[in-house]
Amino acid sequence: MSDNLVVVLTALNLEYQAVRERLRSPEPYLHARGTRFEIGTLPGGHGRMVLGLTGKGNQPSAVLAERAIQEFSPIALFFVGVAGALWDKPPLGDVVVATHVYAYHGGTSEDDGLKARPRVWEAAHEIGQTAAHLARTGEWARHTPTERQQPQAHLGAIAAGEIVQNSRISREAEWIRQIYNDALAIEMEGAGVAQAGHLSGSPVAIVRGISDRADGTKATEADRTWQPVAAANAAAFALDLAAELIRQEETPTMRKGTTPDDSGSVTNTAHGNVGVQAGHVSGSTFHVSFTSSEQGPAGLADELASLREELARERSAGRIDEDTHDAASAELDIVTKGIEEGTPAGKKSSVLALKRLRGLLGDVATLTAKVAPLITAVGGLS
């Protein structure tokens, strides 16, 4: 089975169960600090998922998201559950996938009112592209009961605050709808998870089913009816998204740098010490050629030193911020230590650190182009 996995966190037991009942053979995993996770296989048997419960709020969600990222080094971290719609659309039961998350409680109080100072995190490009593809096809909703209207998926902004929003006429409700007028949904955990993902270099997907309209109808019979429906729909989309991301991670013809030419052959170009430089398909045979270059620890040490230097240059040029630079440097320290150990455990820790590093540097193409072949090279060490 693939080593690639996705972590899914939820705030409520209802949301947790909606995901869990779709996993194959979930087994408990106890973190050293007492957090209980479950690890199961995705439907279809391709890829694994780690499931955890955070409780309500951005702060606990951020802490446990960071814990899960460090423990499992997932290819992506999801937060899945229900949310309120800020407008008449999307319809109840539909799914919203965050293109970006607003931490809307940031602000300054002035004599003439509250001035917004939000923090915003954008979804990773690959997650946005894959989610848009799934939304277009609608295949994720294939298990919807026939008596229920088939849900749709929407991509848009989500607002995440610190309190339950259940009004359209309160002062804060009017302020939110005026200042964050492009937000489709509102909830209480997405900002914490997005911040944890940003600091840890893990792509984040926030997937929410619409269970109410944040308009005073929470805790009514209608809300109790729609919550399990919305949670089930969010879980269905999230599992298909997880499976697709894992498939893209593992399929060479879907990875970066792979382009078909006019003859139908495939050219796959990598940069670095080790990698497939070119290939073509003839019938059912894939022909490749390899570079011959130094692949041992000494050569990797040189590559890591070069990467550190380029990282420092990007920081000096202002293309990455100080937090990202420090986090990336810490991952490089882990890589170096693991290679020096020369053990299977050291190699594994180095590969996982490089994967986290790739996520951290996702917005700087010149750096991520150097990380990908390093993952292959370190994984090939004996």
GROMACS .gro file of C-alpha atoms in nm:
model
  382
    1MET     CA    1   0.000   0.000   0.000
    2SER     CA    2   0.109   0.358  -0.062
    3ASP     CA    3   0.287   0.547   0.215
    4ASN     CA    4   0.102   0.862   0.109
    5LEU     CA    5  -0.183   0.965   0.335
    6VAL     CA    6  -0.418   1.253   0.407
    7VAL     CA    7  -0.517   1.377   0.754
    8VAL     CA    8  -0.881   1.471   0.813
    9LEU     CA    9  -0.985   1.663   1.123
   10THR     CA   10  -1.339   1.739   1.239
   11ALA     CA   11  -1.486   1.949   1.520
   12LEU     CA   12  -1.796   1.743   1.601
   13ASN     CA   13  -1.860   1.373   1.658
   14LEU     CA   14  -2.134   1.388   1.393
   15GLU     CA   15  -1.877   1.506   1.137
   16TYR     CA   16  -1.620   1.252   1.256
   17GLN     CA   17  -1.864   0.964   1.215
   18ALA     CA   18  -1.964   1.080   0.866
   19VAL     CA   19  -1.601   1.036   0.756
   20ARG     CA   20  -1.527   0.725   0.963
   21GLU     CA   21  -1.814   0.518   0.827
   22ARG     CA   22  -1.665   0.548   0.477
   23LEU     CA   23  -1.317   0.427   0.576
   24ARG     CA   24  -1.207   0.067   0.556
   25SER     CA   25  -1.080  -0.101   0.873
   26PRO     CA   26  -1.005   0.208   1.084
   27GLU     CA   27  -0.754   0.132   1.358
   28PRO     CA   28  -0.668   0.344   1.665
   29TYR     CA   29  -0.346   0.542   1.686
   30LEU     CA   30  -0.259   0.712   2.015
   31HIS     CA   31  -0.031   1.015   2.008
   32ALA     CA   32   0.229   1.046   2.285
   33ARG     CA   33   0.038   1.347   2.426
   34GLY     CA   34  -0.293   1.161   2.441
   35THR     CA   35  -0.459   1.269   2.116
   36ARG     CA   36  -0.650   0.976   1.968
   37PHE     CA   37  -0.647   0.929   1.592
   38GLU     CA   38  -0.775   0.650   1.368
   39ILE     CA   39  -0.604   0.534   1.050
   40GLY     CA   40  -0.807   0.366   0.777
   41THR     CA   41  -0.797   0.287   0.408
   42LEU     CA   42  -0.984   0.498   0.155
   43PRO     CA   43  -1.274   0.343  -0.036
   44GLY     CA   44  -1.134   0.149  -0.330
   45GLY     CA   45  -0.827   0.056  -0.128
   46HIS     CA   46  -0.603   0.329  -0.271
   47GLY     CA   47  -0.436   0.542  -0.005
   48ARG     CA   48  -0.483   0.594   0.365
   49MET     CA   49  -0.652   0.853   0.580
   50VAL     CA   50  -0.583   0.964   0.938
   51LEU     CA   51  -0.893   1.086   1.122
   52GLY     CA   52  -0.896   1.306   1.432
   53LEU     CA   53  -1.139   1.509   1.646
   54THR     CA   54  -1.042   1.860   1.758
   55GLY     CA   55  -1.351   2.001   1.924
   56LYS     CA   56  -1.485   2.348   1.843
   57GLY     CA   57  -1.276   2.658   1.779
   58ASN     CA   58  -0.976   2.782   1.586
   59GLN     CA   59  -0.726   2.744   1.871
   60PRO     CA   60  -0.768   2.372   1.951
   61SER     CA   61  -0.796   2.300   1.581
   62ALA     CA   62  -0.465   2.476   1.513
   63VAL     CA   63  -0.285   2.286   1.791
   64LEU     CA   64  -0.409   1.944   1.683
   65ALA     CA   65  -0.354   2.024   1.314
   66GLU     CA   66   0.010   2.105   1.390
   67ARG     CA   67   0.037   1.785   1.597
   68ALA     CA   68  -0.108   1.574   1.316
   69ILE     CA   69   0.121   1.727   1.053
   70GLN     CA   70   0.434   1.660   1.258
   71GLU     CA   71   0.325   1.306   1.346
   72PHE     CA   72   0.211   1.186   1.003
   73SER     CA   73   0.368   1.422   0.741
   74PRO     CA   74   0.056   1.402   0.521
   75ILE     CA   75   0.043   1.513   0.159
   76ALA     CA   76  -0.250   1.733   0.267
   77LEU     CA   77  -0.451   1.824   0.576
   78PHE     CA   78  -0.832   1.852   0.554
   79PHE     CA   79  -1.084   2.004   0.790
   80VAL     CA   80  -1.426   1.859   0.716
   81GLY     CA   81  -1.766   1.936   0.863
   82VAL     CA   82  -2.069   2.164   0.856
   83ALA     CA   83  -2.101   2.541   0.828
   84GLY     CA   84  -2.358   2.815   0.798
   85ALA     CA   85  -2.427   2.993   0.471
   86LEU     CA   86  -2.403   3.371   0.482
   87TRP     CA   87  -2.647   3.420   0.194
   88ASP     CA   88  -2.949   3.247   0.039
   89LYS     CA   89  -2.710   3.036  -0.165
   90PRO     CA   90  -2.553   2.778  -0.162
   91PRO     CA   91  -2.856   2.561  -0.086
   92LEU     CA   92  -2.868   2.354   0.230
   93GLY     CA   93  -2.677   2.030   0.183
   94ASP     CA   94  -2.439   2.168  -0.078
   95VAL     CA   95  -2.063   2.168  -0.018
   96VAL     CA   96  -1.826   2.467  -0.005
   97VAL     CA   97  -1.451   2.419  -0.056
   98ALA     CA   98  -1.243   2.716   0.058
   99THR     CA   99  -1.042   2.901  -0.204
  100HIS     CA  100  -0.928   3.118   0.086
  101VAL     CA  101  -1.007   3.151   0.457
  102TYR     CA  102  -1.067   3.476   0.643
  103ALA     CA  103  -0.980   3.502   1.014
  104TYR     CA  104  -1.242   3.775   1.040
  105HIS     CA  105  -1.202   3.865   1.407
  106GLY     CA  106  -0.881   4.056   1.341
  107GLY     CA  107  -0.951   4.428   1.366
  108THR     CA  108  -0.910   4.758   1.547
  109SER     CA  109  -1.185   4.939   1.738
  110GLU     CA  110  -1.213   5.307   1.639
  111ASP     CA  111  -1.456   5.583   1.733
  112ASP     CA  112  -1.638   5.535   1.406
  113GLY     CA  113  -1.660   5.158   1.432
  114LEU     CA  114  -1.466   4.834   1.399
  115LYS     CA  115  -1.205   4.835   1.122
  116ALA     CA  116  -1.129   4.496   0.974
  117ARG     CA  117  -0.773   4.365   0.988
  118PRO     CA  118  -0.820   4.006   0.879
  119ARG     CA  119  -0.561   3.742   0.808
  120VAL     CA  120  -0.620   3.544   0.492
  121TRP     CA  121  -0.484   3.208   0.376
  122GLU     CA  122  -0.528   3.085   0.021
  123ALA     CA  123  -0.576   2.721  -0.066
  124ALA     CA  124  -0.284   2.550  -0.237
  125HIS     CA  125  -0.307   2.573  -0.615
  126GLU     CA  126  -0.312   2.195  -0.665
  127ILE     CA  127  -0.592   2.150  -0.413
  128GLY     CA  128  -0.794   2.426  -0.577
  129GLN     CA  129  -0.747   2.279  -0.924
  130THR     CA  130  -0.837   1.927  -0.811
  131ALA     CA  131  -1.139   2.042  -0.610
  132ALA     CA  132  -1.266   2.241  -0.911
  133HIS     CA  133  -1.231   1.931  -1.129
  134LEU     CA  134  -1.432   1.719  -0.884
  135ALA     CA  135  -1.696   1.991  -0.854
  136ARG     CA  136  -1.736   2.001  -1.232
  137THR     CA  137  -1.776   1.628  -1.275
  138GLY     CA  138  -2.013   1.583  -0.982
  139GLU     CA  139  -1.899   1.223  -0.951
  140TRP     CA  140  -1.828   1.270  -0.579
  141ALA     CA  141  -2.206   1.281  -0.515
  142ARG     CA  142  -2.267   0.939  -0.670
  143HIS     CA  143  -2.373   0.782  -0.339
  144THR     CA  144  -2.645   1.038  -0.263
  145PRO     CA  145  -2.973   0.856  -0.185
  146THR     CA  146  -3.214   0.870  -0.478
  147GLU     CA  147  -3.485   1.039  -0.272
  148ARG     CA  148  -3.253   1.331  -0.192
  149GLN     CA  149  -3.160   1.614  -0.429
  150GLN     CA  150  -2.805   1.568  -0.557
  151PRO     CA  151  -2.575   1.823  -0.391
  152GLN     CA  152  -2.339   2.055  -0.573
  153ALA     CA  153  -1.990   2.168  -0.473
  154HIS     CA  154  -1.888   2.535  -0.477
  155LEU     CA  155  -1.545   2.696  -0.448
  156GLY     CA  156  -1.526   3.024  -0.263
  157ALA     CA  157  -1.420   3.215   0.047
  158ILE     CA  158  -1.500   3.091   0.398
  159ALA     CA  159  -1.501   3.313   0.708
  160ALA     CA  160  -1.376   3.159   1.034
  161GLY     CA  161  -1.428   3.333   1.366
  162GLU     CA  162  -1.443   3.264   1.737
  163ILE     CA  163  -1.818   3.262   1.807
  164VAL     CA  164  -2.127   3.089   1.673
  165GLN     CA  165  -2.303   3.312   1.420
  166ASN     CA  166  -2.679   3.267   1.434
  167SER     CA  167  -2.830   3.599   1.327
  168ARG     CA  168  -2.881   3.821   1.025
  169ILE     CA  169  -2.975   4.133   1.217
  170SER     CA  170  -2.716   4.160   1.496
  171ARG     CA  171  -2.449   4.428   1.464
  172GLU     CA  172  -2.175   4.170   1.410
  173ALA     CA  173  -2.382   3.977   1.154
  174GLU     CA  174  -2.436   4.293   0.950
  175TRP     CA  175  -2.065   4.381   0.977
  176ILE     CA  176  -1.953   4.038   0.858
  177ARG     CA  177  -2.188   4.037   0.561
  178GLN     CA  178  -2.080   4.388   0.466
  179ILE     CA  179  -1.701   4.347   0.504
  180TYR     CA  180  -1.670   3.983   0.394
  181ASN     CA  181  -1.938   3.996   0.132
  182ASP     CA  182  -1.769   3.737  -0.092
  183ALA     CA  183  -1.765   3.468   0.180
  184LEU     CA  184  -2.004   3.183   0.107
  185ALA     CA  185  -1.995   3.020   0.450
  186ILE     CA  186  -1.899   3.087   0.810
  187GLU     CA  187  -1.750   2.854   1.072
  188MET     CA  188  -1.507   2.837   1.368
  189GLU     CA  189  -1.205   2.620   1.283
  190GLY     CA  190  -1.076   2.691   0.933
  191ALA     CA  191  -0.847   2.981   1.025
  192GLY     CA  192  -0.661   2.783   1.289
  193VAL     CA  193  -0.609   2.489   1.056
  194ALA     CA  194  -0.497   2.715   0.771
  195GLN     CA  195  -0.241   2.885   0.996
  196ALA     CA  196  -0.104   2.549   1.114
  197GLY     CA  197  -0.075   2.429   0.756
  198HIS     CA  198   0.104   2.747   0.651
  199LEU     CA  199   0.361   2.724   0.929
  200SER     CA  200   0.418   2.351   0.878
  201GLY     CA  201   0.431   2.350   0.499
  202SER     CA  202   0.127   2.128   0.459
  203PRO     CA  203  -0.140   2.204   0.196
  204VAL     CA  204  -0.482   2.254   0.357
  205ALA     CA  205  -0.834   2.190   0.229
  206ILE     CA  206  -1.139   2.321   0.417
  207VAL     CA  207  -1.450   2.128   0.308
  208ARG     CA  208  -1.785   2.231   0.455
  209GLY     CA  209  -2.141   2.111   0.407
  210ILE     CA  210  -2.409   2.380   0.447
  211SER     CA  211  -2.640   2.289   0.736
  212ASP     CA  212  -2.796   2.628   0.818
  213ARG     CA  213  -2.800   2.993   0.711
  214ALA     CA  214  -2.655   3.159   1.024
  215ASP     CA  215  -2.987   3.337   1.055
  216GLY     CA  216  -3.138   3.230   1.387
  217THR     CA  217  -3.241   2.880   1.278
  218LYS     CA  218  -2.962   2.690   1.454
  219ALA     CA  219  -3.075   2.425   1.702
  220THR     CA  220  -3.415   2.404   1.531
  221GLU     CA  221  -3.565   2.087   1.389
  222ALA     CA  222  -3.455   2.193   1.041
  223ASP     CA  223  -3.096   2.229   1.160
  224ARG     CA  224  -3.104   1.885   1.323
  225THR     CA  225  -3.233   1.743   0.996
  226TRP     CA  226  -2.974   1.908   0.774
  227GLN     CA  227  -2.663   1.862   0.990
  228PRO     CA  228  -2.616   1.488   0.917
  229VAL     CA  229  -2.693   1.546   0.548
  230ALA     CA  230  -2.441   1.829   0.521
  231ALA     CA  231  -2.179   1.631   0.715
  232ALA     CA  232  -2.224   1.327   0.491
  233ASN     CA  233  -2.192   1.536   0.175
  234ALA     CA  234  -1.877   1.709   0.301
  235ALA     CA  235  -1.729   1.369   0.390
  236ALA     CA  236  -1.812   1.231   0.043
  237PHE     CA  237  -1.637   1.519  -0.131
  238ALA     CA  238  -1.338   1.508   0.104
  239LEU     CA  239  -1.274   1.136   0.050
  240ASP     CA  240  -1.286   1.172  -0.329
  241LEU     CA  241  -1.055   1.474  -0.304
  242ALA     CA  242  -0.812   1.278  -0.086
  243ALA     CA  243  -0.808   0.982  -0.325
  244GLU     CA  244  -0.746   1.210  -0.624
  245LEU     CA  245  -0.460   1.396  -0.453
  246ILE     CA  246  -0.292   1.067  -0.362
  247ARG     CA  247  -0.338   0.939  -0.717
  248GLN     CA  248  -0.178   1.257  -0.856
  249GLU     CA  249   0.111   1.224  -0.614
  250GLU     CA  250   0.186   0.871  -0.732
  251THR     CA  251   0.111   0.884  -1.105
  252PRO     CA  252   0.416   1.005  -1.302
  253THR     CA  253   0.213   1.126  -1.599
  254MET     CA  254   0.017   1.359  -1.370
  255ARG     CA  255   0.311   1.512  -1.186
  256LYS     CA  256   0.479   1.843  -1.255
  257GLY     CA  257   0.716   1.859  -1.550
  258THR     CA  258   0.538   1.584  -1.746
  259THR     CA  259   0.408   1.697  -2.084
  260PRO     CA  260   0.292   1.509  -2.392
  261ASP     CA  261   0.443   1.601  -2.727
  262ASP     CA  262   0.269   1.589  -3.063
  263SER     CA  263   0.364   1.227  -3.125
  264GLY     CA  264   0.192   1.107  -2.808
  265SER     CA  265   0.519   1.039  -2.626
  266VAL     CA  266   0.593   1.175  -2.280
  267THR     CA  267   0.889   1.386  -2.177
  268ASN     CA  268   0.950   1.402  -1.802
  269THR     CA  269   1.221   1.644  -1.698
  270ALA     CA  270   1.369   1.665  -1.351
  271HIS     CA  271   1.643   1.887  -1.216
  272GLY     CA  272   1.908   1.767  -0.972
  273ASN     CA  273   2.146   1.481  -0.907
  274VAL     CA  274   1.909   1.194  -0.977
  275GLY     CA  275   1.597   1.156  -1.184
  276VAL     CA  276   1.430   1.045  -1.501
  277GLN     CA  277   1.545   1.284  -1.770
  278ALA     CA  278   1.338   1.169  -2.065
  279GLY     CA  279   1.109   0.892  -2.176
  280HIS     CA  280   0.868   0.778  -2.441
  281VAL     CA  281   0.586   0.530  -2.458
  282SER     CA  282   0.570   0.271  -2.734
  283GLY     CA  283   0.283   0.028  -2.709
  284SER     CA  284   0.282  -0.077  -2.345
  285THR     CA  285   0.653  -0.009  -2.282
  286PHE     CA  286   0.788   0.300  -2.107
  287HIS     CA  287   1.146   0.378  -2.216
  288VAL     CA  288   1.358   0.596  -1.990
  289SER     CA  289   1.712   0.717  -1.967
  290PHE     CA  290   1.892   0.807  -1.643
  291THR     CA  291   2.166   1.048  -1.560
  292SER     CA  292   2.474   0.912  -1.394
  293SER     CA  293   2.588   1.140  -1.117
  294GLU     CA  294   2.702   1.116  -0.760
  295GLN     CA  295   2.413   0.984  -0.551
  296GLY     CA  296   2.578   0.923  -0.213
  297PRO     CA  297   2.558   1.126   0.108
  298ALA     CA  298   2.847   1.352   0.003
  299GLY     CA  299   2.672   1.459  -0.316
  300LEU     CA  300   2.346   1.513  -0.130
  301ALA     CA  301   2.525   1.725   0.129
  302ASP     CA  302   2.644   1.953  -0.150
  303GLU     CA  303   2.293   1.980  -0.290
  304LEU     CA  304   2.150   2.061   0.054
  305ALA     CA  305   2.416   2.328   0.110
  306SER     CA  306   2.329   2.482  -0.227
  307LEU     CA  307   1.961   2.478  -0.137
  308ARG     CA  308   2.033   2.655   0.193
  309GLU     CA  309   2.222   2.927   0.010
  310GLU     CA  310   1.941   2.980  -0.237
  311LEU     CA  311   1.689   2.984   0.047
  312ALA     CA  312   1.887   3.263   0.213
  313ARG     CA  313   1.895   3.460  -0.115
  314GLU     CA  314   1.520   3.431  -0.156
  315ARG     CA  315   1.475   3.555   0.202
  316SER     CA  316   1.706   3.852   0.140
  317ALA     CA  317   1.514   3.936  -0.177
  318GLY     CA  318   1.186   3.933   0.015
  319ARG     CA  319   1.032   3.650  -0.186
  320ILE     CA  320   0.981   3.441   0.127
  321ASP     CA  321   0.911   3.571   0.477
  322GLU     CA  322   1.117   3.508   0.788
  323ASP     CA  323   0.878   3.249   0.937
  324THR     CA  324   0.888   3.042   0.618
  325HIS     CA  325   1.267   3.072   0.598
  326ASP     CA  326   1.309   2.954   0.957
  327ALA     CA  327   1.066   2.665   0.915
  328ALA     CA  328   1.238   2.558   0.592
  329SER     CA  329   1.581   2.574   0.757
  330ALA     CA  330   1.454   2.353   1.040
  331GLU     CA  331   1.337   2.092   0.788
  332LEU     CA  332   1.678   2.101   0.618
  333ASP     CA  333   1.839   2.037   0.956
  334ILE     CA  334   1.624   1.724   0.992
  335VAL     CA  335   1.722   1.609   0.642
  336THR     CA  336   2.093   1.657   0.712
  337LYS     CA  337   2.074   1.473   1.044
  338GLY     CA  338   1.882   1.183   0.892
  339ILE     CA  339   2.133   1.140   0.609
  340GLU     CA  340   2.424   1.151   0.852
  341GLU     CA  341   2.265   0.879   1.065
  342GLY     CA  342   2.262   0.645   0.767
  343THR     CA  343   1.979   0.432   0.911
  344PRO     CA  344   1.638   0.337   0.764
  345ALA     CA  345   1.472   0.556   1.030
  346GLY     CA  346   1.702   0.845   0.939
  347LYS     CA  347   1.624   0.805   0.570
  348LYS     CA  348   1.250   0.805   0.641
  349SER     CA  349   1.270   1.118   0.856
  350SER     CA  350   1.472   1.291   0.581
  351VAL     CA  351   1.218   1.206   0.312
  352LEU     CA  352   0.928   1.325   0.527
  353ALA     CA  353   1.113   1.649   0.606
  354LEU     CA  354   1.175   1.709   0.235
  355LYS     CA  355   0.806   1.657   0.160
  356ARG     CA  356   0.717   1.914   0.425
  357LEU     CA  357   0.981   2.145   0.280
  358ARG     CA  358   0.825   2.112  -0.065
  359GLY     CA  359   0.494   2.228   0.080
  360LEU     CA  360   0.654   2.521   0.259
  361LEU     CA  361   0.823   2.643  -0.058
  362GLY     CA  362   0.531   2.578  -0.290
  363ASP     CA  363   0.508   2.942  -0.400
  364VAL     CA  364   0.875   2.959  -0.509
  365ALA     CA  365   0.912   2.746  -0.820
  366THR     CA  366   1.292   2.763  -0.836
  367LEU     CA  367   1.320   2.612  -0.488
  368THR     CA  368   1.053   2.345  -0.524
  369ALA     CA  369   1.222   2.232  -0.848
  370LYS     CA  370   1.529   2.151  -0.639
  371VAL     CA  371   1.340   1.970  -0.365
  372ALA     CA  372   1.158   1.714  -0.582
  373PRO     CA  373   1.471   1.532  -0.710
  374LEU     CA  374   1.618   1.540  -0.359
  375ILE     CA  375   1.319   1.338  -0.236
  376THR     CA  376   1.393   1.078  -0.501
  377ALA     CA  377   1.765   1.078  -0.426
  378VAL     CA  378   1.728   1.041  -0.050
  379GLY     CA  379   1.466   0.771  -0.093
  380GLY     CA  380   1.711   0.577  -0.308
  381LEU     CA  381   1.990   0.573  -0.047
  382SER     CA  382   2.083   0.225   0.071
   0.00000   0.00000   0.00000
